[in-house]
CSV table of C-alpha atoms in Angstrom, one decimal:
chain,number,residue,atom,x,y,z
V,1,MET,CA,-28.3,10.7,-27.7
V,2,THR,CA,-27.1,9.6,-31.2
V,3,THR,CA,-26.6,5.9,-32.0
V,4,LEU,CA,-24.4,4.6,-34.8
V,5,ALA,CA,-26.1,4.1,-38.1
V,6,ALA,CA,-23.2,2.4,-39.8
V,7,ASN,CA,-20.0,0.4,-39.0
V,8,LYS,CA,-17.3,2.5,-37.2
V,9,PRO,CA,-13.9,0.8,-37.1
V,10,ARG,CA,-12.0,1.7,-34.0
V,11,PRO,CA,-8.3,1.3,-33.1
V,12,PHE,CA,-7.7,-1.2,-30.3
V,13,GLU,CA,-4.7,-1.9,-28.2
V,14,LEU,CA,-4.2,-5.6,-27.8
V,15,GLY,CA,-2.2,-7.4,-25.2
V,16,ASP,CA,-0.4,-5.9,-22.2
V,17,MET,CA,1.9,-3.5,-24.1
V,18,GLY,CA,1.4,0.3,-24.2
V,19,SER,CA,3.3,3.5,-24.9
V,20,TYR,CA,3.4,6.9,-23.3
V,21,PRO,CA,5.0,10.3,-24.4
V,22,VAL,CA,8.2,11.0,-22.4
V,23,ALA,CA,9.0,14.1,-20.5
V,24,ALA,CA,11.7,16.4,-21.7
V,25,SER,CA,15.4,15.6,-21.0
V,26,THR,CA,14.5,12.2,-19.7
V,27,THR,CA,16.2,8.8,-20.0
V,28,ILE,CA,14.2,5.7,-19.1
V,29,TYR,CA,16.1,2.5,-18.9
V,30,GLU,CA,14.9,-1.0,-19.6
V,31,GLY,CA,13.4,-2.5,-16.5
V,32,SER,CA,12.5,0.8,-14.9
V,33,ALA,CA,9.2,1.2,-13.3
V,34,VAL,CA,7.5,4.0,-15.3
V,35,GLY,CA,5.3,6.7,-13.8
V,36,LEU,CA,3.2,9.5,-15.3
V,37,ILE,CA,3.8,13.1,-14.0
V,38,ALA,CA,0.6,14.4,-12.4
V,39,ALA,CA,1.0,17.9,-13.8
V,40,SER,CA,1.8,17.1,-17.4
V,41,GLY,CA,0.9,13.4,-18.0
V,42,TYR,CA,4.3,12.7,-19.5
V,43,ALA,CA,6.2,9.5,-18.6
V,44,ARG,CA,9.5,9.3,-16.6
V,45,PRO,CA,11.2,6.9,-14.3
V,46,LEU,CA,8.7,6.4,-11.5
V,47,THR,CA,8.8,8.7,-8.4
V,48,SER,CA,6.6,8.4,-5.3
V,49,ALA,CA,4.5,11.3,-6.7
V,50,ASP,CA,3.6,9.5,-9.9
V,51,ARG,CA,0.9,7.1,-11.2
V,52,PHE,CA,2.5,3.8,-12.0
V,53,VAL,CA,1.8,2.5,-15.5
V,54,GLY,CA,4.1,-0.4,-16.0
V,55,PHE,CA,7.7,-1.4,-16.7
V,56,CYS,CA,9.9,-0.2,-19.5
V,57,PHE,CA,11.0,-2.9,-22.0
V,58,ALA,CA,12.8,-0.7,-24.5
V,59,PRO,CA,15.1,2.1,-23.3
V,60,VAL,CA,14.5,5.6,-24.4
V,61,VAL,CA,16.5,8.9,-24.3
V,62,ASN,CA,14.2,11.8,-24.9
V,63,VAL,CA,15.2,15.5,-25.4
V,64,THR,CA,11.9,17.4,-26.1
V,65,ALA,CA,8.7,16.6,-24.3
V,66,ALA,CA,6.6,14.0,-26.2
V,67,GLU,CA,9.2,13.7,-29.0
V,68,LEU,CA,9.5,10.0,-28.1
V,69,GLN,CA,7.4,7.5,-26.4
V,70,VAL,CA,8.3,4.8,-23.9
V,71,GLN,CA,7.2,1.3,-24.5
V,72,VAL,CA,5.9,-0.4,-21.3
V,73,ARG,CA,4.5,-3.7,-20.2
V,74,ARG,CA,1.4,-2.7,-18.4
V,75,SER,CA,0.5,-6.0,-16.7
V,76,GLY,CA,2.1,-9.3,-15.9
V,77,ALA,CA,4.5,-10.7,-13.3
V,78,VAL,CA,8.1,-9.6,-12.8
V,79,GLN,CA,10.9,-10.6,-10.5
V,80,LEU,CA,11.9,-7.7,-8.3
V,81,PRO,CA,14.1,-7.0,-5.3
V,82,VAL,CA,11.5,-6.3,-2.5
V,83,THR,CA,13.0,-5.0,0.7
V,84,GLY,CA,12.3,-7.3,3.6
V,85,ALA,CA,10.3,-9.9,1.7
V,86,VAL,CA,10.2,-13.3,3.2
V,87,ILE,CA,8.5,-16.6,2.3
V,88,THR,CA,5.3,-15.8,4.3
V,89,ASP,CA,4.7,-12.6,2.3
V,90,VAL,CA,2.9,-14.1,-0.7
V,91,GLY,CA,-0.2,-12.0,-1.4
V,92,MET,CA,1.2,-8.9,0.2
V,93,PRO,CA,1.0,-5.6,-1.6
V,94,VAL,CA,4.2,-4.1,-3.0
V,95,TYR,CA,5.1,-0.4,-3.3
V,96,ALA,CA,7.8,1.5,-5.2
V,97,THR,CA,9.6,4.6,-3.9
V,98,ASP,CA,11.4,5.1,-7.3
V,99,ASP,CA,12.0,3.2,-10.5
V,100,ASP,CA,14.1,0.5,-8.9
V,101,VAL,CA,13.3,0.4,-5.2
V,102,PHE,CA,10.4,-1.8,-4.0
V,103,THR,CA,9.1,-2.4,-0.5
V,104,LEU,CA,6.3,-3.9,1.5
V,105,SER,CA,5.7,-0.6,3.4
V,106,PRO,CA,2.9,1.5,2.0
V,107,VAL,CA,4.4,4.6,3.6
V,108,GLY,CA,5.9,7.0,0.9
V,109,GLY,CA,5.5,4.6,-2.0
V,110,VAL,CA,3.3,4.0,-5.0
V,111,PHE,CA,1.3,0.8,-5.2
V,112,ILE,CA,2.4,-1.5,-8.0
V,113,GLY,CA,1.0,-4.9,-7.3
V,114,PHE,CA,1.1,-8.1,-5.1
V,115,ILE,CA,3.7,-10.7,-4.4
V,116,ARG,CA,2.8,-13.8,-6.4
V,117,ARG,CA,5.8,-15.9,-5.5
V,118,TRP,CA,8.7,-15.7,-3.1
V,119,VAL,CA,12.0,-16.4,-4.8
V,120,SER,CA,14.7,-15.8,-2.1
V,121,SER,CA,15.5,-13.4,0.7
V,122,ALA,CA,14.2,-10.0,-0.4
V,123,VAL,CA,13.4,-11.2,-4.0
V,124,ALA,CA,9.9,-12.0,-5.2
V,125,VAL,CA,7.8,-12.3,-8.3
V,126,VAL,CA,5.3,-9.4,-8.3
V,127,GLU,CA,2.0,-9.4,-10.2
V,128,PHE,CA,1.2,-5.9,-11.5
V,129,GLY,CA,-1.5,-4.4,-13.7
V,130,PRO,CA,-4.0,-1.5,-14.0
V,131,LEU,CA,-6.9,-3.4,-12.5
V,132,LEU,CA,-5.1,-4.2,-9.2
V,133,VAL,CA,-6.1,-1.9,-6.3
V,134,ASP,CA,-4.1,-0.8,-3.3
V,135,PRO,CA,-5.7,-2.4,-0.3
V,136,TYR,CA,-4.8,0.7,1.8
V,137,ALA,CA,-6.3,3.2,-0.7
V,138,ALA,CA,-8.8,4.4,1.9
V,139,TRP,CA,-5.9,5.8,4.0
V,140,PRO,CA,-3.8,8.0,1.7
V,141,THR,CA,-2.0,9.6,4.7
V,142,ARG,CA,0.3,7.0,6.1
V,143,GLU,CA,3.0,7.0,8.8
V,144,ALA,CA,5.7,4.5,9.8
V,145,VAL,CA,5.8,3.6,13.5
V,146,ALA,CA,9.2,2.2,14.6
V,147,ASN,CA,8.6,2.5,18.3
V,148,ALA,CA,5.8,3.6,20.7
V,149,LYS,CA,3.4,6.3,19.6
V,150,THR,CA,0.7,8.4,21.2
V,151,LEU,CA,-2.1,9.4,18.9
V,152,ASP,CA,-4.1,12.7,18.9
V,153,ALA,CA,-6.9,14.2,16.9
V,154,GLU,CA,-4.6,15.2,14.1
V,155,ASP,CA,-3.9,11.5,13.5
V,156,SER,CA,-7.5,10.9,12.4
V,157,GLY,CA,-7.8,9.2,9.1
V,158,LYS,CA,-4.2,8.0,9.0
V,159,LEU,CA,-2.7,4.5,8.5
V,160,PHE,CA,0.0,3.5,10.9
V,161,TRP,CA,2.5,0.9,9.7
V,162,VAL,CA,3.9,-0.6,12.9
V,163,THR,CA,7.3,-2.4,12.7
V,164,ALA,CA,8.4,-2.2,16.3
V,165,ASP,CA,8.0,-5.4,18.3
V,166,ALA,CA,6.0,-4.6,21.5
V,167,GLY,CA,5.4,-1.1,20.2
V,168,VAL,CA,2.4,0.4,21.9
V,169,ILE,CA,-0.1,2.7,20.1
V,170,THR,CA,-1.6,4.8,22.9
V,171,LEU,CA,-5.0,6.3,22.3
V,172,PRO,CA,-6.1,9.7,23.7
V,173,ALA,CA,-9.2,10.1,25.8
V,174,ILE,CA,-12.3,9.5,23.7
V,175,ALA,CA,-13.2,13.2,24.1
V,176,THR,CA,-10.2,14.0,21.8
V,177,ALA,CA,-12.3,12.9,18.8
V,178,LEU,CA,-9.7,10.7,17.2
V,179,GLY,CA,-11.2,8.3,14.6
V,180,GLY,CA,-10.8,6.6,11.2
V,181,CYS,CA,-7.4,5.2,11.8
V,182,ALA,CA,-5.9,1.9,10.5
V,183,ILE,CA,-3.2,0.3,12.6
V,184,VAL,CA,-1.3,-2.3,10.6
V,185,ASN,CA,1.3,-4.8,11.6
V,186,GLY,CA,4.3,-4.3,9.3
V,187,GLY,CA,6.4,-7.1,10.7
V,188,ALA,CA,7.1,-10.5,9.2
V,189,PHE,CA,5.1,-13.5,10.5
V,190,GLY,CA,5.4,-13.9,14.2
V,191,THR,CA,7.9,-11.1,14.8
V,192,VAL,CA,5.9,-8.1,15.9
V,193,LEU,CA,3.4,-7.7,18.8
V,194,VAL,CA,1.1,-4.7,18.2
V,195,THR,CA,-0.7,-3.2,21.2
V,196,VAL,CA,-3.4,-0.6,21.1
V,197,SER,CA,-3.9,1.0,24.5
V,198,PRO,CA,-6.9,3.2,25.5
V,199,ALA,CA,-7.0,5.7,28.3
V,200,ALA,CA,-7.8,4.4,31.7
V,201,ALA,CA,-11.5,5.5,31.6
V,202,ASP,CA,-12.0,4.3,28.0
V,203,MET,CA,-12.7,1.0,26.4
V,204,ILE,CA,-12.1,-0.6,22.9
V,205,MET,CA,-15.2,-2.4,21.8
V,206,GLY,CA,-16.9,-3.9,18.7
V,207,LEU,CA,-16.5,-7.1,16.6
V,208,ASP,CA,-17.1,-9.5,19.6
V,209,LEU,CA,-14.7,-7.5,21.8
V,210,ALA,CA,-15.9,-7.1,25.3
V,211,GLY,CA,-16.2,-3.5,26.3
V,212,VAL,CA,-14.1,-3.1,29.4
V,213,ASP,CA,-12.3,0.1,30.5
V,214,ASP,CA,-8.5,0.3,30.3
V,215,LYS,CA,-8.0,-3.0,28.5
V,216,ASP,CA,-5.5,-3.1,25.6
V,217,LEU,CA,-6.1,-4.7,22.2
V,218,LEU,CA,-3.3,-7.0,21.2
V,219,ASN,CA,-2.4,-8.5,17.8
V,220,THR,CA,-1.2,-11.9,19.1
V,221,LYS,CA,2.5,-12.1,18.2
V,222,ALA,CA,2.7,-15.9,17.7
V,223,THR,CA,0.3,-15.8,14.8
V,224,ALA,CA,0.8,-12.1,13.7
V,225,ARG,CA,1.1,-11.7,10.0
V,226,ARG,CA,2.4,-8.7,8.0
V,227,GLY,CA,-0.8,-6.8,7.0
V,228,ASP,CA,-2.9,-7.7,10.1
V,229,LEU,CA,-4.9,-4.6,10.9
V,230,ALA,CA,-7.4,-2.9,13.2
V,231,VAL,CA,-9.6,-0.1,12.0
V,232,LEU,CA,-10.5,2.3,14.8
V,233,MET,CA,-13.5,4.7,14.8
V,234,HIS,CA,-14.6,7.3,17.4
V,235,GLY,CA,-17.4,5.7,19.4
V,236,ASP,CA,-19.4,7.2,22.2
V,237,ALA,CA,-18.5,8.4,25.7
V,238,ASP,CA,-17.5,4.8,26.6
V,239,GLY,CA,-14.7,4.6,24.1
V,240,TYR,CA,-13.5,3.5,20.7
V,241,VAL,CA,-15.2,1.1,18.2
V,242,ILE,CA,-13.3,-1.4,16.1
V,243,THR,CA,-15.0,-1.7,12.7
V,244,ARG,CA,-12.6,-4.1,11.0
V,245,LEU,CA,-10.0,-6.7,12.2
V,246,VAL,CA,-7.7,-8.7,10.0
V,247,GLY,CA,-5.6,-11.4,11.8
V,248,THR,CA,-5.8,-12.6,15.4
V,249,TRP,CA,-6.5,-9.9,17.9
V,250,ALA,CA,-7.5,-10.3,21.6
V,251,LYS,CA,-8.3,-8.1,24.5
V,252,GLU,CA,-5.8,-7.9,27.4
V,253,GLY,CA,-6.7,-10.4,30.2
């Protein structure tokens, strides 16, 4: 290992501004969410396959790859249209499906930040930046559930975003070896009851939950918040084990 023996001035980037080379034949408008293409590293208007790097603040029309660079604001707080956002969603993560479509659902979108302040119906101030982390990063495979769903072994490791009130997530028999799932309430405060239902001979146990066969786990509707979740692991012959709960959950009486 060699250490410095003299001063070595280095170039630093100051503040929250940055620039990235732009893909060929690409126009990026002011206000666009900007993404980097995985295969090339060039910037373009964000798609769901890209890495989010910030918001464009100076439009650019580029012809040849890397001929021009896009200027972006890499961190800060920006007012955005966020589909479905309500006043109780402060602190919720926000995702983008393209450069101008923002949503609270983690399914099919790129994480960009968190709601800092609600402005009006479906409009919010979103805090963004490179140091913020997607709270659902542990589950890169995600699925929207708009009605009842029965899981199987191929659903292991998935996140399920449930938006159906009284929607039931039915678990297979424990012998099926399902595990590693996150079941998340995707409804606004007090609007969605999520039910996780085991097979008749199985139980759901863990985290102060009594182990009783054929008893559902319920995310209490009256106090349910968007983002409430239960993480489900494969247990033993008796049934499934809950390793994490967010929100108010109770066993069926």
